[in-house]
Coordinates of C-alpha atoms and ligand atoms in Angstrom, one line a residue:
M1 CA -15.4 31.2 -3.7
T2 CA -13.8 29.3 -0.8
S3 CA -10.2 29.9 0.0
Q4 CA -9.5 26.3 -0.9
T5 CA -11.0 26.6 -4.4
H6 CA -9.5 30.0 -4.9
H7 CA -6.2 28.2 -4.3
L8 CA -7.1 25.6 -6.9
L9 CA -8.1 28.2 -9.6
Q10 CA -4.9 30.0 -9.0
K11 CA -3.1 27.0 -10.4
L12 CA -4.9 26.4 -13.7
P13 CA -5.0 24.1 -15.5
V14 CA -5.8 21.6 -12.7
D15 CA -4.7 18.0 -13.4
L16 CA -7.8 16.0 -12.7
Y17 CA -5.6 13.0 -11.9
R18 CA -4.1 15.0 -9.0
L19 CA -7.3 16.7 -7.8
P20 CA -8.2 15.2 -4.4
L21 CA -11.6 13.5 -4.4
G22 CA -12.7 15.8 -1.6
E23 CA -12.2 18.8 -3.9
W24 CA -14.0 17.7 -7.0
D25 CA -17.4 19.1 -5.9
T26 CA -16.0 22.6 -5.2
F27 CA -13.9 22.7 -8.4
F28 CA -16.8 21.8 -10.7
R29 CA -19.2 24.1 -8.8
E30 CA -16.8 27.1 -9.1
L31 CA -16.4 26.4 -12.9
G32 CA -20.2 26.6 -13.1
L33 CA -20.6 23.0 -14.1
K34 CA -23.5 20.9 -12.9
P35 CA -23.1 17.9 -10.6
E36 CA -24.3 15.6 -13.4
T37 CA -21.4 16.9 -15.6
Q38 CA -19.0 16.2 -12.7
K39 CA -20.3 12.7 -12.4
Q40 CA -20.0 12.1 -16.2
V41 CA -16.4 13.3 -16.2
F42 CA -15.5 11.2 -13.1
E43 CA -17.0 8.0 -14.6
A44 CA -15.4 8.6 -18.0
L45 CA -12.1 9.1 -16.3
Y46 CA -12.0 6.4 -13.6
H47 CA -14.5 3.8 -14.8
G48 CA -14.3 4.3 -18.6
D49 CA -10.6 4.8 -19.2
E50 CA -11.3 8.0 -21.1
T51 CA -8.4 10.4 -20.6
D52 CA -9.1 13.0 -23.3
I53 CA -11.6 15.6 -22.2
M54 CA -12.4 16.4 -25.9
S55 CA -13.4 12.8 -26.5
M56 CA -15.7 12.5 -23.5
T57 CA -19.0 11.7 -25.2
G58 CA -22.1 12.9 -23.5
L59 CA -20.7 16.3 -22.4
D60 CA -22.3 19.2 -24.1
A61 CA -20.0 21.5 -26.1
R62 CA -20.1 24.4 -23.6
D63 CA -19.1 22.2 -20.7
R64 CA -16.4 20.5 -22.6
D65 CA -15.0 23.9 -23.6
I66 CA -15.0 25.2 -20.1
L67 CA -13.4 22.0 -18.7
S68 CA -10.8 21.7 -21.4
R69 CA -9.6 25.2 -20.5
A70 CA -9.5 24.6 -16.8
A71 CA -8.3 21.1 -16.5
V72 CA -5.9 18.6 -18.0
I73 CA -5.4 14.9 -17.5
Q74 CA -1.8 14.0 -17.2
C75 CA -1.9 10.2 -17.8
A76 CA 0.7 7.5 -18.1
H77 CA 1.5 5.5 -21.2
K78 CA 3.0 2.1 -21.6
Q79 CA 6.6 2.4 -22.6
E80 CA 8.1 -1.1 -22.3
L81 CA 7.2 -4.6 -21.2
K82 CA 10.0 -7.0 -20.2
R83 CA 9.4 -10.7 -19.6
S84 CA 11.5 -12.7 -17.1
G85 CA 12.5 -16.3 -17.6
D86 CA 10.4 -17.1 -14.5
G87 CA 7.2 -15.8 -16.1
S88 CA 7.0 -12.4 -14.3
Y89 CA 6.9 -9.0 -16.1
R90 CA 8.3 -5.6 -15.6
L91 CA 6.1 -3.0 -17.0
T92 CA 7.5 0.5 -17.5
L93 CA 5.2 3.5 -17.9
R94 CA 6.1 6.9 -19.2
L95 CA 4.6 9.8 -17.2
H96 CA 3.6 13.1 -18.7
D97 CA 6.8 14.8 -17.4
G98 CA 9.2 12.2 -18.8
Y99 CA 9.6 10.2 -15.6
L100 CA 9.3 6.4 -15.7
A101 CA 7.3 4.3 -13.2
E102 CA 7.7 0.6 -12.9
T103 CA 5.0 -2.0 -12.2
V104 CA 5.9 -5.7 -11.6
I105 CA 3.4 -8.4 -12.5
I106 CA 3.8 -11.9 -11.0
P107 CA 1.6 -14.8 -12.2
E108 CA 2.0 -17.8 -9.9
W109 CA 1.2 -21.3 -11.3
K110 CA 0.6 -24.6 -9.6
D111 CA 0.1 -27.9 -11.4
G112 CA -0.3 -26.0 -14.7
K113 CA -3.1 -23.8 -13.2
L114 CA -2.8 -20.1 -12.5
R115 CA -3.0 -19.7 -8.7
K116 CA -2.8 -16.0 -8.5
C117 CA -1.7 -13.0 -10.5
T118 CA -0.3 -10.1 -8.6
A119 CA 0.7 -6.6 -9.7
S120 CA 3.0 -4.5 -7.5
I121 CA 2.3 -0.8 -8.1
S122 CA 4.8 2.1 -7.6
S123 CA 3.7 5.0 -5.6
Q124 CA 6.6 7.5 -6.0
I125 CA 9.4 8.3 -8.3
G126 CA 12.4 7.5 -6.2
C127 CA 12.0 7.4 -2.4
F128 CA 12.8 9.6 0.5
F129 CA 13.8 6.9 2.9
G130 CA 17.1 5.5 1.5
C131 CA 17.0 1.9 2.8
S132 CA 20.4 0.4 2.4
F133 CA 19.3 -2.7 0.4
C134 CA 17.1 -0.8 -2.1
A135 CA 17.9 0.6 -5.5
T136 CA 14.9 2.9 -5.4
G137 CA 16.1 4.5 -2.3
R138 CA 19.4 5.5 -4.0
M139 CA 17.5 7.6 -6.5
G140 CA 16.5 10.1 -3.8
F141 CA 12.9 11.4 -3.8
H142 CA 11.7 13.0 -7.1
R143 CA 7.9 13.1 -6.8
N144 CA 4.7 11.5 -5.7
L145 CA 2.5 9.7 -8.3
S146 CA -1.0 11.1 -8.7
T147 CA -4.1 9.1 -7.9
G148 CA -4.7 8.7 -11.7
E149 CA -1.1 7.6 -12.3
L150 CA -1.6 4.9 -9.6
L151 CA -4.8 3.8 -11.3
D152 CA -3.2 3.9 -14.8
Q153 CA -0.7 1.3 -13.5
V154 CA -3.5 -0.9 -12.5
R155 CA -5.4 -0.4 -15.7
I156 CA -2.4 -1.0 -17.9
A157 CA -1.2 -4.0 -15.9
E158 CA -4.7 -5.5 -16.3
S159 CA -4.6 -5.1 -20.0
V160 CA -1.1 -6.7 -20.1
V161 CA -2.3 -9.8 -18.2
R162 CA -5.4 -10.0 -20.3
D163 CA -3.2 -10.0 -23.5
E164 CA -0.4 -12.2 -22.2
I165 CA -2.2 -14.8 -20.1
R166 CA -5.9 -14.3 -20.7
T167 CA -6.7 -13.5 -17.1
G168 CA -7.3 -10.5 -14.7
L169 CA -5.3 -9.4 -11.7
S170 CA -6.3 -11.3 -8.6
H171 CA -4.1 -9.4 -6.1
L172 CA -2.7 -5.9 -6.0
Y173 CA 0.2 -4.6 -3.8
F174 CA 1.1 -1.0 -3.3
M175 CA 4.7 -1.9 -3.0
G176 CA 6.8 -1.0 -6.0
M177 CA 9.0 2.1 -6.2
G178 CA 8.5 4.4 -3.2
E179 CA 6.9 4.3 0.2
P180 CA 3.1 4.2 -0.4
M181 CA 2.2 5.7 3.0
H182 CA 4.4 8.7 2.3
N183 CA 1.9 9.4 -0.6
Y184 CA -1.1 8.6 1.6
R185 CA -3.6 11.0 0.1
A186 CA -3.2 9.7 -3.5
I187 CA -3.2 6.1 -2.3
S188 CA -6.3 6.6 -0.2
D189 CA -8.2 8.2 -3.1
A190 CA -7.1 5.4 -5.4
L191 CA -8.4 2.8 -2.9
A192 CA -11.7 4.7 -2.6
I193 CA -12.1 4.7 -6.4
M194 CA -11.3 1.0 -6.6
R195 CA -14.2 0.2 -4.3
D196 CA -16.5 0.7 -7.3
K197 CA -16.9 -2.5 -9.2
N198 CA -16.4 -0.7 -12.5
A199 CA -13.0 0.6 -11.5
P200 CA -9.8 -1.2 -12.4
G201 CA -8.2 -3.7 -10.0
P202 CA -9.3 -6.6 -7.7
P203 CA -11.7 -5.9 -4.8
P204 CA -10.3 -4.6 -1.5
P205 CA -9.6 -7.8 0.4
Q206 CA -7.1 -8.6 -2.4
I207 CA -5.4 -5.3 -2.1
T208 CA -2.5 -4.8 0.3
V209 CA -0.6 -1.6 1.2
S210 CA 3.0 -2.0 2.2
T211 CA 5.0 0.3 4.5
V212 CA 8.2 0.6 6.3
G213 CA 6.1 1.3 9.4
L214 CA 4.7 4.8 9.1
F215 CA 2.5 4.2 12.1
R216 CA 0.2 7.3 11.8
Q217 CA -0.7 6.3 8.3
I218 CA -1.3 2.7 9.3
R219 CA -4.0 4.0 11.7
M220 CA -5.4 6.2 9.0
L221 CA -5.6 3.3 6.5
A222 CA -7.3 1.1 9.1
A223 CA -9.9 3.8 9.7
D224 CA -10.4 4.9 6.1
H225 CA -10.1 1.5 4.3
P226 CA -10.9 -1.3 6.7
G227 CA -11.3 -3.7 3.8
V228 CA -7.6 -3.3 2.7
R229 CA -4.8 -5.4 4.0
L230 CA -1.5 -4.3 5.4
A231 CA 2.1 -5.4 5.0
V232 CA 4.9 -4.0 7.2
S233 CA 8.6 -4.3 6.4
I234 CA 10.3 -5.0 9.7
H235 CA 13.7 -6.5 8.5
S236 CA 15.0 -6.4 12.0
A237 CA 13.3 -6.3 15.4
D238 CA 16.4 -4.8 17.0
Q239 CA 15.9 -1.0 16.9
R240 CA 19.7 -0.3 16.5
K241 CA 20.1 -2.9 13.7
R242 CA 17.0 -1.7 12.0
Y243 CA 18.3 1.8 12.0
E244 CA 21.4 0.7 10.2
I245 CA 19.4 -1.1 7.5
M246 CA 16.6 1.5 7.3
P247 CA 17.7 5.0 8.5
V248 CA 14.0 6.1 8.7
S249 CA 13.8 3.9 11.8
S250 CA 15.2 6.7 13.8
R251 CA 11.7 8.2 13.6
L252 CA 9.8 5.0 13.6
G253 CA 10.0 3.3 17.0
L254 CA 9.2 -0.4 17.0
P255 CA 6.8 0.0 20.0
D256 CA 4.8 2.6 18.0
I257 CA 4.7 0.3 14.9
R258 CA 3.5 -2.5 17.1
E259 CA 0.7 -0.4 18.6
A260 CA -0.4 0.6 15.1
L261 CA -0.4 -3.0 14.0
V262 CA -2.7 -3.9 16.9
F263 CA -5.0 -1.0 16.0
H264 CA -5.1 -2.1 12.4
Q265 CA -5.9 -5.7 13.4
R266 CA -8.7 -4.6 15.7
Q267 CA -10.2 -2.3 13.0
T268 CA -10.0 -4.7 10.1
G269 CA -10.0 -8.2 11.6
Y270 CA -7.2 -9.1 9.1
P271 CA -3.8 -10.5 10.1
S272 CA -0.9 -8.2 9.2
T273 CA 1.8 -9.4 6.9
I274 CA 5.3 -8.9 8.4
Q275 CA 7.9 -8.7 5.6
Y276 CA 11.5 -9.7 6.5
L277 CA 14.3 -9.4 3.9
M278 CA 16.9 -12.0 4.6
M279 CA 20.4 -10.5 4.3
K280 CA 23.4 -12.8 5.0
G281 CA 25.2 -12.1 8.2
I282 CA 23.2 -9.0 8.9
N283 CA 19.7 -10.0 10.2
D284 CA 19.4 -13.8 9.6
G285 CA 20.7 -15.3 12.8
T286 CA 18.8 -17.3 15.4
E287 CA 19.0 -14.4 17.7
D288 CA 17.3 -12.2 15.0
A289 CA 14.5 -14.7 14.6
R290 CA 14.0 -14.7 18.4
N291 CA 13.9 -10.9 18.4
L292 CA 11.2 -11.0 15.8
T293 CA 9.0 -13.5 17.7
A294 CA 9.5 -11.4 20.9
F295 CA 8.5 -8.2 19.0
L296 CA 5.4 -9.9 17.5
G297 CA 4.3 -11.6 20.7
D298 CA 0.6 -12.5 20.4
L299 CA 0.0 -10.4 17.3
Y300 CA -2.1 -11.9 14.6
A301 CA 0.5 -12.0 11.8
N302 CA 1.8 -13.9 8.8
I303 CA 5.5 -13.6 8.2
T304 CA 7.0 -13.5 4.7
L305 CA 10.7 -14.1 4.4
I306 CA 12.0 -12.4 1.3
M307 CA 15.1 -13.5 -0.6
Y308 CA 17.5 -10.6 -1.1
N309 CA 18.0 -9.6 -4.8
D310 CA 21.4 -8.3 -5.8
V311 CA 21.6 -4.5 -5.8
P312 CA 25.0 -3.2 -7.1
D313 CA 27.3 -1.6 -4.5
A314 CA 24.8 -2.4 -1.7
G315 CA 27.5 -4.7 -0.1
M316 CA 24.9 -7.3 0.8
Q317 CA 24.4 -11.0 0.0
R318 CA 21.6 -13.4 -0.1
T319 CA 21.1 -15.7 2.9
G320 CA 21.6 -19.3 2.0
L321 CA 18.6 -21.7 2.0
D322 CA 19.7 -23.6 5.0
R323 CA 19.8 -20.5 7.1
I324 CA 16.5 -19.4 5.8
Q325 CA 15.0 -22.7 6.8
S326 CA 16.4 -22.5 10.3
F327 CA 15.1 -19.0 10.7
R328 CA 11.7 -20.1 9.5
T329 CA 11.7 -23.0 12.0
V330 CA 12.2 -20.6 15.0
L331 CA 9.2 -18.5 13.7
A332 CA 7.1 -21.5 13.0
D333 CA 7.8 -23.0 16.4
A334 CA 6.6 -19.8 17.9
G335 CA 3.3 -20.3 16.1
F336 CA 3.5 -18.0 13.1
P337 CA 2.6 -19.0 9.6
V338 CA 5.6 -18.3 7.5
D339 CA 6.0 -18.0 3.7
I340 CA 9.1 -17.7 1.8
R341 CA 9.0 -15.3 -1.2
W342 CA 11.3 -16.7 -3.8
C343 CA 12.9 -14.2 -6.1
Y344 CA 10.9 -13.2 -9.1
G345 CA 12.1 -11.1 -12.0
E346 CA 15.7 -10.9 -10.9
D347 CA 16.9 -11.3 -14.5
I348 CA 14.9 -8.2 -15.6
E349 CA 15.7 -6.2 -12.4
A350 CA 12.1 -6.5 -11.2
G351 CA 12.9 -8.2 -7.9
C352 CA 12.2 -6.8 -4.5
G353 CA 14.5 -3.7 -4.0
Q354 CA 15.7 -3.6 -7.6
L355 CA 13.3 -1.1 -9.1
K356 CA 15.0 2.1 -10.2
A357 CA 13.4 3.4 -13.4
G358 CA 14.0 7.0 -14.0
C359 CA 17.4 6.7 -12.4
E360 CA 21.0 7.3 -13.4
Q361 CA 21.5 7.2 -17.2
D362 CA 17.9 8.1 -17.8
Q363 CA 18.0 11.2 -15.8
A364 CA 19.4 13.4 -18.5
T365 CA 16.8 12.3 -20.9
H366 CA 14.0 12.9 -18.4
R367 CA 15.3 16.4 -17.7
E368 CA 15.2 17.2 -21.4
E369 CA 11.7 15.7 -21.8
R370 CA 10.4 17.7 -18.9
I371 CA 11.7 20.9 -20.4
K372 CA 10.1 20.0 -23.8
V373 CA 6.8 19.2 -22.1
S374 CA 6.7 22.5 -20.2
M375 CA 7.6 24.4 -23.3
R376 CA 4.9 22.6 -25.3
H377 CA 2.1 23.3 -22.7
G378 CA 3.3 26.7 -21.5
S379 CA 3.4 27.5 -17.8
P380 CA 0.1 27.1 -16.0
I381 CA -0.3 30.9 -15.6
E382 CA 0.2 31.4 -19.4
K383 CA -2.4 28.8 -20.1
A384 CA -4.9 30.3 -17.7
H385 CA -4.5 33.7 -19.5
R386 CA -5.0 32.1 -22.9
G387 CA -8.2 30.5 -21.7
S388 CA -11.4 32.1 -20.6
I389 CA -11.8 30.9 -17.0
S390 CA -12.5 34.5 -15.9
G391 CA -15.4 34.5 -18.3
T392 CA -17.0 31.3 -17.3
P393 CA -20.5 31.5 -16.0
R394 CA -20.9 31.3 -12.2
Ligands
SF4_1 FE1 11.9 3.5 0.0 FE2 10.8 1.1 0.3 FE3 13.1 1.3 -0.9 FE4 13.0 1.8 1.7 S1 12.6 -0.2 0.6 S2 14.1 3.0 0.2 S3 10.9 2.7 1.8 S4 11.2 2.1 -1.7

């Protein structure tokens, strides 16, 4: 038994949704299960949406018994779907431990035809980084979502758009609650699974991972997933001002971020998307626009200016349209393609920076639910003793 697997078997039952792809072989081998069984389970789980081990057809009774004692699948369930007056949706999923994760779905129409349909997937419950404009950041960090929970969001969002507007997802953003690159391992595994045509979600060129600029992970993403696109939230190209808006900037120097952007571009051949949230009187002046163009220089980049959505007590306001247009002109004159992301889902608190499920008034409920769940399942150690892992064939 390798020390890595020994570590895994010490923590039974293992959540297959949380088991890194690189550890599947060892885990199944140490349980005495054949590679074909492992393949069947993997496909049932990630390509067939089967999240109940006992219902996985094709497994023989002995294998199913061993696996059901050693593993669980802690999946997410649809809790609520809210529709905005602008046609977007906020999908709330309940996780196995009572936390809520939010997914935003934005269909975009032109001349009566659906142009694209994007889902924005959450990667964490809360966030560690505490950006001043963001409701998620105020929750503090609670936990990372597992690979399976990320893919559950994609799968359930796809079923929502199928039911609601008879289409599939054309684009996917890892951009909802949390900083995706701070949960890199799970994101990377989800992206690897989504490369298979039978997995949920659109193909990689339509998938974008967003970050506040975690430059090491930007390089890892470029190397591991060259087909995936990148969006970086800059919000100010002045290091001091950026620090005030995003305290994490003290550890993320703009020169390091720029180098990582250049690396990503060379590896993938894609332009980076530079996201810039327009906050009145804070980062929306002509000088700020010039700083941004100076920072980008000759970088191959598209810029998205984002309308600020109201977050209570943030003390910020939305930049007026005139100022956004002047800002845009400075960028466009410097040769950058610029989009303006109009606010979607503001009436259902699904707009950029507004997601905060699992926060405030819900916390007490979540705590109670988590206690109930752990009492129902018993501690991992108790469960391992009840099962017969020690008696499984090797
Ligand atoms: Fe976290 Fe992103 Fe919100 Fe900043 S903007 S606090 S990184 S979720």
